[in-house]
Amino acid sequence: MSDSRTRKPARLLVSVVATLLALSACSAIDETSAGNTTTAERAAGGEIVFGAEDEPSGFNYATSKDSILGVRDVVENLFFFAAKSRPDGTLYYEGLAAEPAIVSDQPQIVEWKINPDSTWSDGTPVTTQDIKYYFDNVTNPKNDVASRVGYDLISKLDLVDAKTFRATFRSRYGDFRGLWQAVPQAAHLKSTPGGWENGLNNDPGPSAGPYKFERWTKGESITLVPNPQWKLQPKPTVDRIVFRFLPESSTIPDALRNQEINIVEAQAQLDLMQDLQHVDGLKLEISTGPRFEHLVLNHKDPVVGDPAVRKAIAHALDRDAIVKALVAPFQPEAKRLDNMVLTNAQAPGSEPHGEQYHSADPEAAKRILQYAGWIPGPNGVRAKSGKQLTIQFSAVAGNQRQEQTLELIKNQLSKVGINLTIDTCPAACLFSDRLPAGKFQITLKGFSGSPFPVADARARFGTGGGDNYSKYSNARFDELAKQAAETLQAQEQIRLANEMDKVLWEDLPMLPLFQRPDLVAYRASLVGIEPNGTRDGVLWNAAGWGLSK
Amino acid sequence: MPEPLLLTGAPRQSRSQLRLAMRRFVRHRAAMAGTVVLVLVFGASLIGPHFTPYGFAELTEDYSQPPSAEHWMGTDAIGHDLLSQVLRASQKSIQIALVVAALSTFIGVLIGTVAGYYRGWVDTLLSRMTDLVLVVPVLAVLLAAANSISQRGGNWFLVAILIALFLWPTVALVVRSTVLSLREQDFVQAQVAIGASDVRIIVKHLIPNAVGPIAVSATLLVVTAILLESSLAFLGFGIAPPDTSLGKLVAVGQTASSSRPWLFYFPGVVLLVICLCVNFVGDGLRDAFDTRRSGGRA
Amino acid sequence: MLRYILKRLAASVPMMLVASFAVFCLVALSGDPLARLREQPGVSAEAIAARSEALNLDQPLIVRYLGWITNVLQGNLGLSLDGEPVADKLTRAFSVTLRLVIAAAVVAILLAVVVGVLSAVRRYTVWDYSATFAAFVFFSMPVFFLAGVLKDLAIRLNEATGHVIFTTVGERGSGAVTGLLDTISDRAGHMVLPTLTLVLVTFAAWSRYQRASMLEILGADFMRTARAKGVPERSVLLRHGLRNALIPLTTIVAVDFATLVNGSIVIETVYAWNGLGRLFITSLQQGDVQLSTAWLLIAAGAVVVFNLVADIVYALLDPRIRHA
């Protein structure tokens, strides 16, 4: 449960590694870009049941109310998307006739052409009116909108014709290719009571994707059926896809074992993997992307705010041992993560930093603490002027994966005389109260990577950033981040991103542990499944899913 | 000043009753077996940790090992020795249960005797209060309260107190009805007549004579408390790590029932055995004191 | 009789009011209804302040309570976090839980009566001892453990036979079920395991009550009189014995409603049923204050009603009570 919460905001942001790669690779428009399956491998008909963690609250993914993973997964195959990411991070332009074109550089003007074949399931074409309505609402300050990133830089939106539109940017915006995601039909929203915020609460309206909405049995499942108006390849062959809600992740192994769901996407974790490896007829695929697990160190805290304590923690922490215990058993190639900005270590340009912390060095940790005046006490716990070096570790109550990490860390830190006490509270309380308010010392968190590392890093480490839970502030970092955000040059952005990371390793607002592996588990009878570590998730190519012949 | 013979009669009689009850209890085979097993389990949970080669929070290099000579109950995914964890968890579960039983019995006895002894509006008020707490769907309210407590950094002791706050009514009801009938008896009336203080009458004469029903309902509370605490832990609202309780171990082990059955079945069976034994003891006490209440669960 | 019912009803009104205030405070102190909004990076402070004002969060607790209880008395339970009326959510979940609880209660009562009476009639036989032992095991059994064990056994059986005989997820299948017969078999198939779990943990205690009251009746004077009059043994047992021995059980069953609620919370979690229990847990985890408060209020109300029913049934069956 906590995982969906931590993953949620980041998946909203739209895709920089992807964009950067797209810039260099200059991807061509490709009709069969969504996956590799052909109709030949798939039997006609059948049903696929997808085990979904969250039940949608409505379908307007742009609103904060509905911007949860559970909604994204469903609308992925329903609404208009200008671009989606392939598993390798490159973009393909499903909803467009061509890649968006930069018409002018100063000011930046970009032109999009909607695919002439893009049609809503009620038979009307997808037009610039849909785009305009979406834009007007996202930028309307009165509306409940989860993120306006990018849209807030557009000073003018021109509708050239029914299928072509241009946006003029106030300042340069390198990530424009990721705009126009999950756009619902304007005509439907306008005619529905409830409008932008509540108009899609029960029904997403017409679909522009390979599937269309059929039924929502509240509390239980959502059913999608093939959209006859879908003109692109691949075309769905199954009769329906059912999203079966399983909020208790503990029911996943048995549900797969008992064939009550066919496919599930979840965070790969030790116990789940061991339980699933035991189930016959199941395929397990692990992928890593920019998602990562880390410790947040509160810079405003009197104890953890002390650089000596942070450095000692970093030295004492044996991150390799954590990876070896928690991830390596099912993903032998897993490694610790040494970059806080370019968190997808496999992507070109991500350099490891923080060399002094690569291997655990308890002696160095002890030296630093000793020097800073923390002297070992009789019970092994260090103390300074009568105050014990006891740090509270806030964690989500009842989250077993977290508890395992916690125990490992507690063990490692105790060896240098740092005493961790573990304080648990419900996810809602930790993520919406304690973290934003800075009422914690150390906590464990996952950030899901958006493919925009620089934008993410600004939110996470920039002064006053929305995800800056450690309340970190460094003028040099802010300056580097600003430069990186404004450059349109991919190589330069990567260079600056690495510079930003070096600054972070000096100050340690967080300690990255490892890239978080994602699991797609599915019945071997399914074909066409391709895990996708980007924000689009495994459902990106659901049009090509089917049952094997 | 020596007390008149007549007035000392009652306590002595209750002492002999106690001896009689004791004899009956010892003859109750299930109850004795339950007592023995309970003592063993509790003893093991207290002494065992000093003899097991691993601490309950210690991480060994053996990951997800089935039971072996090295690890009698196997290990979990990060190398905890399950036997050490089960011992620790039993200790915590029993501790919580005893705190709950003691506290709620205390509250229950207090309210029950006061209501039964003073009658009138005091009784009406206290009985209404008892009824109110009695109708609460305990698990649901505890969940809400535990949710609230855990946001304020609560620990297991607070959880125990919380559980106790909802379990005393059964004791109060039993004690009240016993006191109501006792206070009409001659030896109590005689005390009233010589002007003994209320506190003295309650403490020296009423409570000792109600010890049977109190013991029986306190025993049943132990089971209720263990079940409630473990249900809370199972639903994710329990004890904080690295500490553990039996409900939590079962919750963690439930997904492993096919891949690593030891993680699910060992803690579950231990939990079951503890509850079963306490129930047997309760049954034995009921027979021994010949109280006519039948058993029930919370 | 009517006067008795009215008297009891009147007594439960202040009780409900006190309970509603307690419930409101309990939840108000535990959750933040705006938690989810605060978590979103794109939501402005003004938007949060506006929402906070709309929900009266800036007012003192007592003012908020009065506003809330007024709404509740007018039948308005408020909106859940996702904008759906709380009442709709509760109604939907209620029908699911009701199916579980009623089915389980019916089966458990039948089982308890049969086992209890047989144990009493054949007291101190092997049957009696095994029934007693089984009863002890089941009412010492933590519900979640029993549910997990049954689930594991059922899946092992499924795997052994190669067919999905028992389902373990949800209260109904996810596929397009058409036709009345299919629907019934689908629902019934999903009910087997959860119902069995609830039956086993509840019937155990009830069978003990039944055994005890049957034993009491067996020794009663009127039974001896009936036998002396030459009424056949079978008829003595059923017509005179059982009929009177059922009275205590009726009330116990009604009073034990809270037990069923407790049980269903756990069972719905294990079997992923979308009933009241799961709804409540989810509402707590998500900090859905309106929903948890309403849930607790309804639950307290239901318990009060069931206790009332128990009293009335008892009064109907046993006229002595009415005048006490």
Short mmCIF file of C-alpha atoms in Angstrom, two decimals, chain A residues 113-380:
data_model
loop_
_atom_site.label_atom_id
_atom_site.label_comp_id
_atom_site.label_asym_id
_atom_site.label_seq_id
_atom_site.Cartn_x
_atom_site.Cartn_y
_atom_site.Cartn_z
CA LYS A 113 0.05 16.69 -35.47
CA ILE A 114 -2.55 14.27 -34.15
CA ASN A 115 -2.62 10.92 -35.90
CA PRO A 116 -5.34 11.04 -38.60
CA ASP A 117 -6.36 7.53 -37.50
CA SER A 118 -6.91 8.51 -33.87
CA THR A 119 -10.62 8.14 -33.32
CA TRP A 120 -12.77 8.02 -30.22
CA SER A 121 -14.80 4.86 -29.71
CA ASP A 122 -18.00 6.83 -30.42
CA GLY A 123 -16.73 7.36 -33.96
CA THR A 124 -15.69 11.01 -33.71
CA PRO A 125 -12.06 11.84 -34.47
CA VAL A 126 -9.58 12.99 -31.82
CA THR A 127 -9.17 16.71 -32.51
CA THR A 128 -7.32 19.75 -31.25
CA GLN A 129 -10.52 20.65 -29.37
CA ASP A 130 -9.80 17.77 -27.01
CA ILE A 131 -6.27 19.13 -26.51
CA LYS A 132 -7.52 22.67 -25.95
CA TYR A 133 -10.10 21.62 -23.35
CA TYR A 134 -7.45 19.58 -21.52
CA PHE A 135 -4.97 22.48 -21.62
CA ASP A 136 -7.52 25.03 -20.40
CA ASN A 137 -8.42 22.88 -17.44
CA VAL A 138 -4.92 21.84 -16.46
CA THR A 139 -3.80 25.47 -16.43
CA ASN A 140 -6.93 26.77 -14.69
CA PRO A 141 -5.69 27.65 -11.18
CA LYS A 142 -9.14 26.93 -9.73
CA ASN A 143 -9.02 23.32 -10.80
CA ASP A 144 -7.70 20.42 -8.81
CA VAL A 145 -4.67 19.40 -10.87
CA ALA A 146 -1.98 17.03 -9.68
CA SER A 147 0.88 18.54 -11.68
CA ARG A 148 1.08 21.44 -14.10
CA VAL A 149 4.74 20.88 -14.91
CA GLY A 150 5.38 21.95 -18.51
CA TYR A 151 1.87 23.19 -19.15
CA ASP A 152 2.51 26.18 -16.91
CA LEU A 153 5.28 27.25 -19.31
CA ILE A 154 3.00 27.38 -22.33
CA SER A 155 2.07 31.01 -22.96
CA LYS A 156 -0.08 30.36 -26.02
CA LEU A 157 -1.80 27.36 -27.59
CA ASP A 158 -2.72 27.78 -31.29
CA LEU A 159 -5.07 25.38 -33.01
CA VAL A 160 -3.83 25.31 -36.58
CA ASP A 161 -6.53 22.94 -37.82
CA ALA A 162 -8.57 20.03 -36.47
CA LYS A 163 -5.50 17.82 -36.17
CA THR A 164 -2.60 20.29 -35.77
CA PHE A 165 -1.72 22.54 -32.85
CA ARG A 166 1.23 24.65 -31.71
CA ALA A 167 2.40 25.64 -28.26
CA THR A 168 4.57 28.67 -27.50
CA PHE A 169 6.73 28.32 -24.42
CA ARG A 170 7.50 31.15 -22.05
CA SER A 171 10.90 29.75 -21.27
CA ARG A 172 12.73 26.83 -22.80
CA TYR A 173 11.31 23.48 -21.93
CA GLY A 174 13.30 20.45 -23.01
CA ASP A 175 10.76 17.83 -21.99
CA PHE A 176 7.92 18.94 -24.29
CA ARG A 177 7.74 15.48 -25.90
CA GLY A 178 6.22 14.11 -22.75
CA LEU A 179 3.23 16.47 -22.73
CA TRP A 180 -0.39 15.48 -23.53
CA GLN A 181 -0.79 12.33 -21.53
CA ALA A 182 -4.10 10.63 -20.75
CA VAL A 183 -6.25 13.23 -22.49
CA PRO A 184 -9.96 12.36 -22.17
CA GLN A 185 -12.62 13.30 -24.71
CA ALA A 186 -13.60 16.96 -24.32
CA ALA A 187 -17.13 16.57 -25.66
CA HIS A 188 -17.89 13.90 -23.08
CA LEU A 189 -16.48 15.89 -20.17
CA LYS A 190 -18.31 19.06 -21.21
CA SER A 191 -21.66 17.29 -21.35
CA THR A 192 -21.24 15.41 -18.09
CA PRO A 193 -22.36 16.87 -14.79
CA GLY A 194 -19.36 17.15 -12.54
CA GLY A 195 -17.17 18.49 -15.31
CA TRP A 196 -13.40 18.38 -15.09
CA GLU A 197 -13.08 17.25 -11.50
CA ASN A 198 -15.94 14.82 -11.10
CA GLY A 199 -17.20 14.16 -14.63
CA LEU A 200 -15.23 10.95 -14.98
CA ASN A 201 -15.93 9.59 -11.53
CA ASN A 202 -17.90 6.61 -12.72
CA ASP A 203 -17.15 6.24 -16.40
CA PRO A 204 -14.15 7.36 -18.49
CA GLY A 205 -16.32 8.12 -21.53
CA PRO A 206 -15.26 7.29 -25.11
CA SER A 207 -11.88 5.72 -25.65
CA ALA A 208 -9.10 6.57 -28.13
CA GLY A 209 -6.97 3.56 -27.21
CA PRO A 210 -7.03 -0.13 -28.16
CA TYR A 211 -9.60 -0.96 -25.50
CA LYS A 212 -12.75 0.70 -24.28
CA PHE A 213 -14.48 0.78 -20.96
CA GLU A 214 -17.23 -1.72 -20.40
CA ARG A 215 -18.06 -2.07 -16.75
CA TRP A 216 -16.92 -1.09 -13.27
CA THR A 217 -18.12 -3.24 -10.42
CA LYS A 218 -17.15 -1.07 -7.50
CA GLY A 219 -14.89 -2.67 -4.98
CA GLU A 220 -14.18 -5.53 -7.28
CA SER A 221 -13.18 -5.08 -10.90
CA ILE A 222 -13.11 -2.97 -14.04
CA THR A 223 -13.63 -4.61 -17.39
CA LEU A 224 -12.23 -3.32 -20.69
CA VAL A 225 -13.16 -4.72 -24.10
CA PRO A 226 -11.49 -4.14 -27.50
CA ASN A 227 -12.26 -0.79 -29.11
CA PRO A 228 -13.55 -1.42 -32.64
CA GLN A 229 -12.45 2.08 -33.67
CA TRP A 230 -8.79 1.33 -32.93
CA LYS A 231 -7.01 1.47 -36.29
CA LEU A 232 -3.39 0.98 -35.24
CA GLN A 233 -1.41 -2.20 -34.73
CA PRO A 234 -1.40 -4.43 -32.81
CA LYS A 235 -5.13 -5.00 -32.44
CA PRO A 236 -6.45 -6.69 -29.33
CA THR A 237 -7.40 -10.34 -29.74
CA VAL A 238 -8.76 -11.07 -26.27
CA ASP A 239 -12.44 -10.68 -25.40
CA ARG A 240 -11.68 -8.58 -22.37
CA ILE A 241 -9.13 -7.43 -19.86
CA VAL A 242 -10.30 -7.38 -16.27
CA PHE A 243 -8.63 -5.30 -13.56
CA ARG A 244 -9.23 -7.21 -10.39
CA PHE A 245 -8.57 -5.13 -7.29
CA LEU A 246 -6.31 -6.77 -4.70
CA PRO A 247 -5.47 -4.09 -2.15
CA GLU A 248 -4.06 -6.68 0.23
CA SER A 249 -0.77 -7.57 -1.43
CA SER A 250 -0.65 -10.64 0.79
CA THR A 251 -3.34 -12.21 -1.40
CA ILE A 252 -1.23 -11.98 -4.57
CA PRO A 253 0.72 -15.25 -4.33
CA ASP A 254 -2.35 -17.34 -3.58
CA ALA A 255 -4.43 -15.57 -6.23
CA LEU A 256 -1.79 -16.36 -8.88
CA ARG A 257 -1.28 -19.84 -7.53
CA ASN A 258 -5.01 -20.49 -7.71
CA GLN A 259 -5.24 -18.88 -11.18
CA GLU A 260 -7.73 -16.27 -10.06
CA ILE A 261 -5.55 -13.60 -11.63
CA ASN A 262 -3.28 -14.14 -14.64
CA ILE A 263 -0.88 -11.26 -14.38
CA VAL A 264 0.29 -8.83 -11.77
CA GLU A 265 2.80 -6.02 -11.63
CA ALA A 266 4.34 -5.50 -8.22
CA GLN A 267 7.46 -4.43 -6.52
CA ALA A 268 9.80 -7.40 -6.51
CA GLN A 269 10.63 -8.23 -2.94
CA LEU A 270 12.28 -11.11 -1.26
CA ASP A 271 9.31 -12.91 0.22
CA LEU A 272 7.00 -12.34 -2.72
CA MET A 273 9.66 -13.68 -5.07
CA GLN A 274 10.28 -16.78 -2.99
CA ASP A 275 6.57 -17.45 -2.76
CA LEU A 276 6.03 -16.99 -6.48
CA GLN A 277 9.07 -18.99 -7.58
CA HIS A 278 7.31 -21.88 -5.95
CA VAL A 279 4.21 -21.59 -8.16
CA ASP A 280 4.09 -23.77 -11.25
CA GLY A 281 3.32 -22.36 -14.67
CA LEU A 282 4.27 -18.82 -13.79
CA LYS A 283 6.69 -16.53 -15.60
CA LEU A 284 8.51 -13.97 -13.52
CA GLU A 285 10.23 -11.02 -15.16
CA ILE A 286 12.25 -8.49 -13.23
CA SER A 287 13.11 -5.08 -14.57
CA THR A 288 14.99 -2.15 -13.15
CA GLY A 289 14.56 1.46 -14.08
CA PRO A 290 15.04 4.79 -12.41
CA ARG A 291 13.03 3.72 -9.32
CA PHE A 292 15.17 3.50 -6.24
CA GLU A 293 15.14 2.91 -2.53
CA HIS A 294 16.86 5.38 -0.23
CA LEU A 295 17.23 6.76 3.25
CA VAL A 296 16.01 10.31 3.75
CA LEU A 297 18.18 12.23 6.22
CA ASN A 298 16.48 15.25 7.74
CA HIS A 299 18.84 18.22 7.50
CA LYS A 300 16.74 20.28 9.90
CA ASP A 301 17.05 17.72 12.66
CA PRO A 302 19.49 18.65 15.46
CA VAL A 303 21.19 15.25 15.37
CA VAL A 304 20.97 14.10 11.77
CA GLY A 305 21.47 17.69 10.64
CA ASP A 306 25.05 17.37 11.88
CA PRO A 307 27.25 16.53 8.83
CA ALA A 308 29.50 14.35 10.97
CA VAL A 309 26.58 12.13 11.94
CA ARG A 310 25.43 11.86 8.34
CA LYS A 311 28.91 10.95 7.14
CA ALA A 312 29.27 8.39 9.90
CA ILE A 313 25.97 6.83 8.89
CA ALA A 314 27.10 6.71 5.28
CA HIS A 315 30.36 5.01 6.26
CA ALA A 316 28.72 2.58 8.62
CA LEU A 317 26.08 1.53 6.13
CA ASP A 318 27.00 -1.61 4.23
CA ARG A 319 24.87 -1.07 1.19
CA ASP A 320 26.33 -4.06 -0.61
CA ALA A 321 25.24 -6.30 2.24
CA ILE A 322 21.72 -4.88 2.03
CA VAL A 323 21.57 -5.58 -1.69
CA LYS A 324 23.01 -9.03 -1.15
CA ALA A 325 20.39 -9.88 1.46
CA LEU A 326 17.30 -8.27 -0.04
CA VAL A 327 17.68 -8.14 -3.82
CA ALA A 328 20.46 -10.43 -5.00
CA PRO A 329 18.64 -13.65 -4.05
CA PHE A 330 16.29 -13.11 -6.99
CA GLN A 331 18.27 -10.61 -9.06
CA PRO A 332 21.93 -11.64 -8.90
CA GLU A 333 23.14 -8.72 -11.01
CA ALA A 334 21.66 -6.14 -8.61
CA LYS A 335 24.11 -3.53 -7.32
CA ARG A 336 24.04 -0.65 -4.91
CA LEU A 337 23.12 2.71 -6.42
CA ASP A 338 25.76 5.46 -6.43
CA ASN A 339 23.97 8.32 -8.13
CA MET A 340 21.10 10.31 -6.64
CA VAL A 341 20.23 12.22 -9.80
CA LEU A 342 20.70 9.82 -12.69
CA THR A 343 19.12 6.99 -10.80
CA ASN A 344 18.83 4.66 -13.73
CA ALA A 345 22.35 3.29 -13.50
CA GLN A 346 21.97 1.34 -16.74
CA ALA A 347 21.20 4.46 -18.76
CA PRO A 348 24.17 6.02 -20.51
CA GLY A 349 25.81 8.88 -18.60
CA SER A 350 24.97 7.82 -15.05
CA GLU A 351 28.30 7.88 -13.20
CA PRO A 352 28.88 6.43 -9.74
CA HIS A 353 29.88 9.01 -7.14
CA GLY A 354 30.46 9.04 -3.39
CA GLU A 355 33.50 6.75 -3.77
CA GLN A 356 34.40 7.01 -0.09
CA TYR A 357 31.11 5.28 0.78
CA HIS A 358 31.29 2.49 -1.79
CA SER A 359 32.33 -0.11 0.73
CA ALA A 360 31.35 0.02 4.36
CA ASP A 361 34.02 1.46 6.61
CA PRO A 362 32.92 1.21 10.24
CA GLU A 363 36.33 2.39 11.43
CA ALA A 364 35.99 5.64 9.48
CA ALA A 365 32.50 6.07 10.93
CA LYS A 366 33.82 5.61 14.46
CA ARG A 367 36.69 8.06 13.82
CA ILE A 368 34.34 10.73 12.54
CA LEU A 369 31.98 10.30 15.47
CA GLN A 370 34.82 10.29 17.97
CA TYR A 371 36.22 13.46 16.44
CA ALA A 372 32.80 15.11 16.58
CA GLY A 373 32.59 14.39 20.30
CA TRP A 374 30.34 11.31 20.29
CA ILE A 375 32.02 9.04 22.84
CA PRO A 376 31.03 5.37 23.32
CA GLY A 377 28.91 4.83 26.42
CA PRO A 378 28.77 1.77 28.67
CA ASN A 379 26.01 0.11 26.60
CA GLY A 380 27.91 0.65 23.36
#
